[in-house]
mmCIF file of C-alpha atoms in Angstrom:
data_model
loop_
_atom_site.group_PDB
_atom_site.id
_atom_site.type_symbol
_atom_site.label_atom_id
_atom_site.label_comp_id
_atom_site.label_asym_id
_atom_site.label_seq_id
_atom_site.Cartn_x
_atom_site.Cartn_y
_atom_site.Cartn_z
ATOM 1 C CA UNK U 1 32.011 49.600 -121.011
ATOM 2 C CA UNK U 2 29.772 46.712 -121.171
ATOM 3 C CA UNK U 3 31.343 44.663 -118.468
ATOM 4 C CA UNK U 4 31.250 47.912 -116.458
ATOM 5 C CA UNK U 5 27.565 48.140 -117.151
ATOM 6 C CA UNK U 6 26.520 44.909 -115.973
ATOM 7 C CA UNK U 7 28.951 45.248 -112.778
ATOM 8 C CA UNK U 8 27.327 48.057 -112.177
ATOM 9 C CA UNK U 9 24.016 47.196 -112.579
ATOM 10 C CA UNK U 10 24.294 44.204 -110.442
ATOM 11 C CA UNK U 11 25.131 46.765 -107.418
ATOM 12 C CA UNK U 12 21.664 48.294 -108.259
ATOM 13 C CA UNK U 13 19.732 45.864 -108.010
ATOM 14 C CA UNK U 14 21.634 44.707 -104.866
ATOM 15 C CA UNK U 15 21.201 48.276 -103.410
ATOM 16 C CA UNK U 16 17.049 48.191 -104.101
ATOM 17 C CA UNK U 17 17.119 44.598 -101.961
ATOM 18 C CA UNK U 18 16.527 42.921 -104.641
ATOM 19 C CA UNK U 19 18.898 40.082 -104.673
ATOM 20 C CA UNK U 20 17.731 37.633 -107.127
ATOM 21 C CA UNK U 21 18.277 40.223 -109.897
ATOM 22 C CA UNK U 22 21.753 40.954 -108.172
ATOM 23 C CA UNK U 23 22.375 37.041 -109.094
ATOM 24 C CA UNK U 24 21.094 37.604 -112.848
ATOM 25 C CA UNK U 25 23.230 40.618 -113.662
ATOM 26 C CA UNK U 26 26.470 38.800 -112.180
ATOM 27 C CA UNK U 27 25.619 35.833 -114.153
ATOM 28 C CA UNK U 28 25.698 37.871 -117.353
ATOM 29 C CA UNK U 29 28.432 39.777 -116.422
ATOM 30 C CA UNK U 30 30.682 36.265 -115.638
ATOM 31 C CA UNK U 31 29.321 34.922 -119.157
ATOM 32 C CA UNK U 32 30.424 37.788 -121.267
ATOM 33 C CA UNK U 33 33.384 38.276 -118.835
ATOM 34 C CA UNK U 34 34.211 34.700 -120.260
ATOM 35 C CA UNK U 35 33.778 35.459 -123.587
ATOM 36 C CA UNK U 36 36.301 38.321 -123.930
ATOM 37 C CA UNK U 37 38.635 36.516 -121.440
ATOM 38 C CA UNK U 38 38.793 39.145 -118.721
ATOM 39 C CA UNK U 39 40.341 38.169 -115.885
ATOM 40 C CA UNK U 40 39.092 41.403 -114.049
ATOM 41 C CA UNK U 41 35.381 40.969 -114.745
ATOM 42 C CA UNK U 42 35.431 37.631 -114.456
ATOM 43 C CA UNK U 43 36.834 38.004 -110.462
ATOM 44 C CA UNK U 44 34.439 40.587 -109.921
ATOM 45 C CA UNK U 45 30.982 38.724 -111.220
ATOM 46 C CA UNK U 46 31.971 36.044 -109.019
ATOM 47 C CA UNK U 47 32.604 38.304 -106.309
ATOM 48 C CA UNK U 48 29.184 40.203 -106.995
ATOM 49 C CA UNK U 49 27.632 36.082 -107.184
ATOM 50 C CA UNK U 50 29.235 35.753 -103.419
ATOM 51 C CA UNK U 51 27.379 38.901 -102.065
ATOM 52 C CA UNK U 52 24.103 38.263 -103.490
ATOM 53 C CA UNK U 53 24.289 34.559 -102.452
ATOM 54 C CA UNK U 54 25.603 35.405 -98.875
ATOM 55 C CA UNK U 55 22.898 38.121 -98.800
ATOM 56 C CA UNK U 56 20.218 35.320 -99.335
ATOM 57 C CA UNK U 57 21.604 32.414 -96.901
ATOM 58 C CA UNK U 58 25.130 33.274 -95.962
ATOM 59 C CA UNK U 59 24.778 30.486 -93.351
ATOM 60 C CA UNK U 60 24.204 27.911 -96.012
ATOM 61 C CA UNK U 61 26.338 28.741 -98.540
ATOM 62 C CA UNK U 62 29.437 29.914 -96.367
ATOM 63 C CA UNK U 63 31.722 26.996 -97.067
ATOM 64 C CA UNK U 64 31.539 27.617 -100.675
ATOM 65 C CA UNK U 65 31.911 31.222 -100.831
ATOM 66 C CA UNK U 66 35.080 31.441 -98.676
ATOM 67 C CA UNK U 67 37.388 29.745 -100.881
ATOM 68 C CA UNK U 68 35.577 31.741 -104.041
ATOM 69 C CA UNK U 69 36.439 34.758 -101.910
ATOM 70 C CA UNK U 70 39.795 33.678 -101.260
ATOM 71 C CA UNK U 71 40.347 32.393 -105.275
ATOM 72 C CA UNK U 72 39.345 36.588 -106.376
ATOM 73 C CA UNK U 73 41.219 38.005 -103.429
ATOM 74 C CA UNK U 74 44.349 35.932 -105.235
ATOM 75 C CA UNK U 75 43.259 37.329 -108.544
ATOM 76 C CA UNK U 76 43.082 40.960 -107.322
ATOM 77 C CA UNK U 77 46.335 40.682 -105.806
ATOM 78 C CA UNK U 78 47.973 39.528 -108.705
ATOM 79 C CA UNK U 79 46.205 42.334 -111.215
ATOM 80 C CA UNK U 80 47.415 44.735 -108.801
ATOM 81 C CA UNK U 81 43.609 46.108 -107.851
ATOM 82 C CA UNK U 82 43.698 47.634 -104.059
ATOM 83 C CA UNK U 83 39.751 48.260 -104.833
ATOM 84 C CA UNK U 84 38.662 44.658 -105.213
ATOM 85 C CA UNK U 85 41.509 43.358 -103.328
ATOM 86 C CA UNK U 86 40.063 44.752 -100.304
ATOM 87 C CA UNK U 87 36.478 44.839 -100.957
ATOM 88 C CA UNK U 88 37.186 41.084 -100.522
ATOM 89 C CA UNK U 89 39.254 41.278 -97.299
ATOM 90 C CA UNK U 90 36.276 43.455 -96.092
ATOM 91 C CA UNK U 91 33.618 40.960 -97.022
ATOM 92 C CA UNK U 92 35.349 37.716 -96.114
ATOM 93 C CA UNK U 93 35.610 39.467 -92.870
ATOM 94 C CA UNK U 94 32.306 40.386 -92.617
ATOM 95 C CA UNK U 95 31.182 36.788 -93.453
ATOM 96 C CA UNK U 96 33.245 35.109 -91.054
ATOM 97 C CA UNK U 97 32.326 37.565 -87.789
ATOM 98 C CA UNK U 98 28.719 36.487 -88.497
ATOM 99 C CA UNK U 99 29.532 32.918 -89.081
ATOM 100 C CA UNK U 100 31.545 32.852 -85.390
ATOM 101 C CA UNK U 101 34.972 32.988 -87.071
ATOM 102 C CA UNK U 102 35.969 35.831 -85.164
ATOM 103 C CA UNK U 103 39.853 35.110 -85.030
ATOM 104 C CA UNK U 104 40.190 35.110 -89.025
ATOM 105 C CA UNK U 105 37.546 37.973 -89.581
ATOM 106 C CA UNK U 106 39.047 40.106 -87.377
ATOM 107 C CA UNK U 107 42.610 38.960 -89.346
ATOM 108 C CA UNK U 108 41.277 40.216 -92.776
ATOM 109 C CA UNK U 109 39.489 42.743 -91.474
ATOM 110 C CA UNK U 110 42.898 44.153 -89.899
ATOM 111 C CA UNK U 111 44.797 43.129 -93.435
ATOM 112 C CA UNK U 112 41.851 45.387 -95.027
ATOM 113 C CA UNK U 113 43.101 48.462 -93.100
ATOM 114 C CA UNK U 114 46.377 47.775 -93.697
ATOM 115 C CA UNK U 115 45.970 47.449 -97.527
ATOM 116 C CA UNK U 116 43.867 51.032 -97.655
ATOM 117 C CA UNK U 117 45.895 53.434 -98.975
ATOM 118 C CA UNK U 118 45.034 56.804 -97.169
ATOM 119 C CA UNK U 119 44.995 59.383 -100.541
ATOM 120 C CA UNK U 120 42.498 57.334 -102.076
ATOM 121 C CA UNK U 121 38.545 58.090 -102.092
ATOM 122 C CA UNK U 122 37.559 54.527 -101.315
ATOM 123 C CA UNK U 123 38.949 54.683 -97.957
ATOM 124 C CA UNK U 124 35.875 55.733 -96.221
ATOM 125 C CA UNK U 125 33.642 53.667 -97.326
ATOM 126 C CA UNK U 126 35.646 50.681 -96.313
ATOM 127 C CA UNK U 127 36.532 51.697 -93.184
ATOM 128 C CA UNK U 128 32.800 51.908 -92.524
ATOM 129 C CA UNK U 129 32.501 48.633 -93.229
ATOM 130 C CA UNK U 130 35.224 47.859 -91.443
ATOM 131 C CA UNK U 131 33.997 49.390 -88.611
ATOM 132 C CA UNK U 132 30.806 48.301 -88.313
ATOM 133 C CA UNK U 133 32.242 44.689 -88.617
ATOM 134 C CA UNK U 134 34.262 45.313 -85.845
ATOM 135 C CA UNK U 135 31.156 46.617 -84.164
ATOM 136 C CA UNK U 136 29.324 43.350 -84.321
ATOM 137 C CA UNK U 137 32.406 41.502 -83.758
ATOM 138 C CA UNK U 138 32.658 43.413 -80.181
ATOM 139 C CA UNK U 139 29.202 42.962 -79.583
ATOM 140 C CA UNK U 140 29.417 39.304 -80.480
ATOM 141 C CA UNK U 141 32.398 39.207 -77.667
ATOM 142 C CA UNK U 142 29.239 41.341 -75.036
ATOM 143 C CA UNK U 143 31.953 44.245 -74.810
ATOM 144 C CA UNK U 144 29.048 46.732 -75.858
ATOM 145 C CA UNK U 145 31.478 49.840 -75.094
ATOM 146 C CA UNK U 146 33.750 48.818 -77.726
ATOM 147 C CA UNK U 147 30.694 48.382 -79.736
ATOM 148 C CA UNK U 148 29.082 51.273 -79.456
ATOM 149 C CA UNK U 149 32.776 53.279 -80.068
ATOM 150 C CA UNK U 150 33.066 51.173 -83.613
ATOM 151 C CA UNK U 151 29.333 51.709 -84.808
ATOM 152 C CA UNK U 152 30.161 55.359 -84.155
ATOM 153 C CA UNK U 153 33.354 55.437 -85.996
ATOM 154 C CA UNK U 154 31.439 53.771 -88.883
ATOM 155 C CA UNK U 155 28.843 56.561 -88.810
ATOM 156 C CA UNK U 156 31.750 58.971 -89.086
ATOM 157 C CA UNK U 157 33.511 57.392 -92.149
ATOM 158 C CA UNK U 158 29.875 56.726 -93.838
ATOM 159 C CA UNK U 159 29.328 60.177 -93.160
ATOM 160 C CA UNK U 160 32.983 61.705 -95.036
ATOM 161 C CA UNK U 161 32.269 58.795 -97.706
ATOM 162 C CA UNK U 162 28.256 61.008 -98.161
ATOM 163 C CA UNK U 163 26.497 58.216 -99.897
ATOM 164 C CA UNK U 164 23.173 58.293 -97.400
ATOM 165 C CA UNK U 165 22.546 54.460 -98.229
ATOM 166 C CA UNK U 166 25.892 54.126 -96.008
ATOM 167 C CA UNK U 167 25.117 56.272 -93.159
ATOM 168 C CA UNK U 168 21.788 54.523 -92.681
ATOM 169 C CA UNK U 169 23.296 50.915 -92.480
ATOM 170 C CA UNK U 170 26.190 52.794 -90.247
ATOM 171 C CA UNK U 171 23.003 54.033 -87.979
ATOM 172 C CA UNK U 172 21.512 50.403 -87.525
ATOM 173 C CA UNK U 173 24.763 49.243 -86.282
ATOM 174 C CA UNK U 174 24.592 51.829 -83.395
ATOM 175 C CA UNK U 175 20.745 50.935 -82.913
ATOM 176 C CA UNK U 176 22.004 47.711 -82.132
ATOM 177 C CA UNK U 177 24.583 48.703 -80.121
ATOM 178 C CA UNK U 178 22.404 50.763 -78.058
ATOM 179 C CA UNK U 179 20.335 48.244 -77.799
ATOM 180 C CA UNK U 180 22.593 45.810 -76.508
ATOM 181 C CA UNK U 181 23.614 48.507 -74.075
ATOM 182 C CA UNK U 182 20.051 48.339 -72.579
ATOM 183 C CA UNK U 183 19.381 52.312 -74.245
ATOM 184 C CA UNK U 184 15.951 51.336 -75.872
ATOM 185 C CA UNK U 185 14.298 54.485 -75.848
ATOM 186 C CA UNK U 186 17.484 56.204 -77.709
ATOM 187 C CA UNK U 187 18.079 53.283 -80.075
ATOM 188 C CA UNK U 188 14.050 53.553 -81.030
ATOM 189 C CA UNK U 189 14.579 57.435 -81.974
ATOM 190 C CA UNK U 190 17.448 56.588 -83.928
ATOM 191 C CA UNK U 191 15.783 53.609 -85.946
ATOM 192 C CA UNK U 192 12.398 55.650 -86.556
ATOM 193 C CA UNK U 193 13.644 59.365 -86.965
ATOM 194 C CA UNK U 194 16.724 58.585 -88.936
ATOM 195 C CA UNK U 195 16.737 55.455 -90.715
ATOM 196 C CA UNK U 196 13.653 53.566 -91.606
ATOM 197 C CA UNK U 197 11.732 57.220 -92.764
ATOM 198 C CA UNK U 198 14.717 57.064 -95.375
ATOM 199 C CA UNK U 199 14.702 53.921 -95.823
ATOM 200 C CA UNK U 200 10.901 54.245 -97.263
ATOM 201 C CA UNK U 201 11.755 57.090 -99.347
ATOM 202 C CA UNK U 202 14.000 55.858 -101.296
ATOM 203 C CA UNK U 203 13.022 52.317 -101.743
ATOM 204 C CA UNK U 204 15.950 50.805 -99.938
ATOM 205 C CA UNK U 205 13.861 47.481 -98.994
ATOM 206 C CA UNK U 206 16.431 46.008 -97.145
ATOM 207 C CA UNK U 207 17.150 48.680 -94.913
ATOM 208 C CA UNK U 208 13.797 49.383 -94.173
ATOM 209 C CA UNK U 209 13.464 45.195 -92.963
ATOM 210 C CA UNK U 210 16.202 45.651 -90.735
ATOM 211 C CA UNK U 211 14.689 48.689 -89.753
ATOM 212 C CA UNK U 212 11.012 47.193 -88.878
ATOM 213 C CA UNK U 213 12.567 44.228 -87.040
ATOM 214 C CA UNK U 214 14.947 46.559 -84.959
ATOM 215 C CA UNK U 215 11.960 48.568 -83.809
ATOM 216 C CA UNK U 216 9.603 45.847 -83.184
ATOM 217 C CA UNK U 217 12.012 44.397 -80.881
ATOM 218 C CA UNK U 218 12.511 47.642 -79.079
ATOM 219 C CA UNK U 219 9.264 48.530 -78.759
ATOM 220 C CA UNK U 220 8.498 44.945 -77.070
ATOM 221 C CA UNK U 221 11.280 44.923 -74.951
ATOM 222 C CA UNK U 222 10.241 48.565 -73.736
ATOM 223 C CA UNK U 223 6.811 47.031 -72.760
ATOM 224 C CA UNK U 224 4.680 48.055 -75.881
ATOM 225 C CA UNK U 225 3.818 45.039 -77.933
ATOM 226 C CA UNK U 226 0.740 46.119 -79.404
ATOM 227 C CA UNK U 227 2.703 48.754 -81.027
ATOM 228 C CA UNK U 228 5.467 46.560 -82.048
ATOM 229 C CA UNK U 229 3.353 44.043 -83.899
ATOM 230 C CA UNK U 230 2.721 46.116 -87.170
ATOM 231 C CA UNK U 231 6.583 46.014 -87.492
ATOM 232 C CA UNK U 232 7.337 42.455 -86.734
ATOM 233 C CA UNK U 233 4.640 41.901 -89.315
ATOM 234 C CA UNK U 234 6.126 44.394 -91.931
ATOM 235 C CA UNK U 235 9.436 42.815 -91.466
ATOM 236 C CA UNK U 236 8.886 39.393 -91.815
ATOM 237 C CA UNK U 237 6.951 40.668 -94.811
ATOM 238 C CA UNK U 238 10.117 42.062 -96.132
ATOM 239 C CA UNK U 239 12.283 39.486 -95.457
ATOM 240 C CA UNK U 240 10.088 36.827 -97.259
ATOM 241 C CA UNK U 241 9.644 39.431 -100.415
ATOM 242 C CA UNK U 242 13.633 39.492 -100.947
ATOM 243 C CA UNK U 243 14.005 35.888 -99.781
ATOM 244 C CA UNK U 244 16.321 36.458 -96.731
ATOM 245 C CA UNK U 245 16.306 32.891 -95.831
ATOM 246 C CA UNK U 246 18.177 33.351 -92.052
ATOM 247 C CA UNK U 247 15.611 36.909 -91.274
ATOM 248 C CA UNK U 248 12.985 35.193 -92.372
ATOM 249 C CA UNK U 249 13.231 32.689 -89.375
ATOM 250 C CA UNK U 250 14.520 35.795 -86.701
ATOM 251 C CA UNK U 251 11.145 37.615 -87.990
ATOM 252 C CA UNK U 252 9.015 34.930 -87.245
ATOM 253 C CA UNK U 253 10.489 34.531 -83.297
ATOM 254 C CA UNK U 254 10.331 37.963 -82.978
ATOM 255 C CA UNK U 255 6.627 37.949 -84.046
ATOM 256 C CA UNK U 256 6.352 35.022 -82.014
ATOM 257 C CA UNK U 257 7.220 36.891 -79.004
ATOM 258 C CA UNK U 258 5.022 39.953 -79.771
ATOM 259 C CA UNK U 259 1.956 37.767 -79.323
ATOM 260 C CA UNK U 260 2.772 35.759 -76.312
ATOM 261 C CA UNK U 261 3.436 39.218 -75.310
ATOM 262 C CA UNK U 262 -0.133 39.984 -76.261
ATOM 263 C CA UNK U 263 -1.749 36.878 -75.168
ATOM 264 C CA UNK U 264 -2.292 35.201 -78.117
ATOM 265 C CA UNK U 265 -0.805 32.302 -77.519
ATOM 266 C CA UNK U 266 -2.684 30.298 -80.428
ATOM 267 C CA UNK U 267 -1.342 32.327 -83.367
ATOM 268 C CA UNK U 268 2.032 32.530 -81.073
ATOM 269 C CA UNK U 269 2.497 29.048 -81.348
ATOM 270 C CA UNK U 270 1.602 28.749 -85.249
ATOM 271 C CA UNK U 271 4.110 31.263 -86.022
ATOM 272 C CA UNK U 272 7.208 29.527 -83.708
ATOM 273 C CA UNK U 273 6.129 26.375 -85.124
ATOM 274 C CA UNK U 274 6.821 28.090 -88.620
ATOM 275 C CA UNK U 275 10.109 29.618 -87.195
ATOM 276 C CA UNK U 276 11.373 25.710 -85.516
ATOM 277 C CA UNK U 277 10.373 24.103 -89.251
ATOM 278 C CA UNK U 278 12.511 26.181 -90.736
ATOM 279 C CA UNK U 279 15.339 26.540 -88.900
ATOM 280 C CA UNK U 280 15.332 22.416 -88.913
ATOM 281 C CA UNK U 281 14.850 22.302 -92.767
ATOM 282 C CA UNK U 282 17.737 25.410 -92.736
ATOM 283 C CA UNK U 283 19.922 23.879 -89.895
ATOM 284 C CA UNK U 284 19.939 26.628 -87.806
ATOM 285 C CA UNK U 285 20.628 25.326 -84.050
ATOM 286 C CA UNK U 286 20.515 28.113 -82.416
ATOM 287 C CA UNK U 287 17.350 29.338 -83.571
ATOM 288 C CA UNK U 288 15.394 26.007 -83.575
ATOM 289 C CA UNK U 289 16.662 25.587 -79.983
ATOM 290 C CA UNK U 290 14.745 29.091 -78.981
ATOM 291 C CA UNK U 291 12.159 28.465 -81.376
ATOM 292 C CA UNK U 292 11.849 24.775 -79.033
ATOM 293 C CA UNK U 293 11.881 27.412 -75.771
ATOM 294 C CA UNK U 294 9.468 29.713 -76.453
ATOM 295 C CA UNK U 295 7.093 27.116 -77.793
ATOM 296 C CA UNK U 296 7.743 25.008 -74.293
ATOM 297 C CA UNK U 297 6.977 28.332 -72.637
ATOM 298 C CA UNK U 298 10.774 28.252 -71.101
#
């Protein structure tokens, strides 16, 4: 019951945003998982360590989570656990769509499905996951069709699975998906009416700093930068509070952009001189590179 606890508790803290004590709970959980020489636990802190770290800087840590990831998904084959076995198909999945692996996360994403067994009450809340994985992974690939039928699929599993946490994060996959499908004013009621008012009810911090970002950058593609300021500002905010190292640096070109937008080019270039520093320090290519545009004026 102990072990339980502190498994359990490490969720929490993960589901409030807060991933640093998502880190301390799995470290206490691994230590006492040692002591009693439980096998189970001790897979699962690690696997709770992997989320929490990949939550902070996925990017930088990536080549030491997989084969940590691929160590527990051995151990929860061999106890026999479907549950962990493919939480970690879903996550290593996950991971390795948003680290451009797309051949082997679409692989254990597949194996994920496969593994599901369709009587038990898991199964839709990982095929929400693995939907909306499959979502980015389609939008990664520009077919936004295939996209935009995933993120829906994953709002209809969240949605049987009830837990509102999940059909918010579903709902930001479809903003994105309608955004990439050049449907701003749509995506914008979706991300305001439905998910960041929730999000700031019940305290879910990280939803509510995808949230911001997702409707600053609507509301300055759709022309209206002056309005999209307050949330470029409230999500870079966010992201520095819970020490999202990778949103931290897409908050600060998307606040960038709001104030070249509003012809500020002064503060504009402070900020994407923040955003270039860090993606250098961070090794980020891709965002140092349109950090280097926008600051060149390209």
């Amino acid at each position: 019951l102990e072990l339980q606890a502190l498994s359990w508790l490490s969720v929490a803290w993960g589901n409030t945003g807060n991933a640093q004590k998502m880190i301390e709970f799995a470290t206490r959980l691994l230590a006492r998982a040692r002591q009693v020489s439980s096998e189970k636990y001790q897979m699962v802190a690690a696997l709770r360590l992997a989320n929490a770290l990949a939550e902070i800087d996925l990017r930088g840590r990536w080549n030491e989570l997989r084969p940590l990831l691929l160590e527990g998904l051995d151990a929860a084959h061999r106890l026999g656990d479907e549950f962990y076995e493919v939480y970690h198909l879903v996550l290593m999945g996950e991971y390795a769509i948003q680290m451009g692996e797309d051949e082997s996360g679409f692989r254990w994403l597949q194996q994920a499905l496969g593994t599901l067994q369709p009587s038990k009450e898991h199964r839709n809340y990982f095929s929400y996951r693995v939907y909306r994985a499959l979502s980015w992974l389609m939008q990664c690939r520009h077919d936004h069709h295939e996209a935009l039928r995933y993120a829906e699929m994953a709002i209809d599993a969240a949605q049987k699975d009830g837990n509102p946490q999940f059909i918010a994060d579903a709902q930001l996959t479809l903003v994105r998906a309608k955004q990439a499908l050049r449907e701003p004013p749509e995506a914008l009621e979706l991300v305001v009416k439905k998910v960041l008012s929730k999000a700031r009810q019940m305290g879910w911090k990280g939803k509510e700093q995808v949230a911001e970002y997702l409707r600053g950058e609507l509301l300055r593609e759709m022309g209206h930068p002056e309005q999209a300021e307050p949330s470029a500002r409230r999500a870079l905010e966010l992201a520095r509070e819970t020490k999202l190292k990778e949103e931290e640096v897409e908050c600060l070109l998307s606040l960038g952009q709001v104030l070249l937008a509003l012809k500020r080019p002064q503060e504009a270039r402070e900020v994407l001189q923040q955003a270039r520093r860090l993606s250098q320090e961070r090794d980020y290519a891709d965002h140092f590179q349109r950090a280097d545009e926008l600051l060149r004026g390209e």
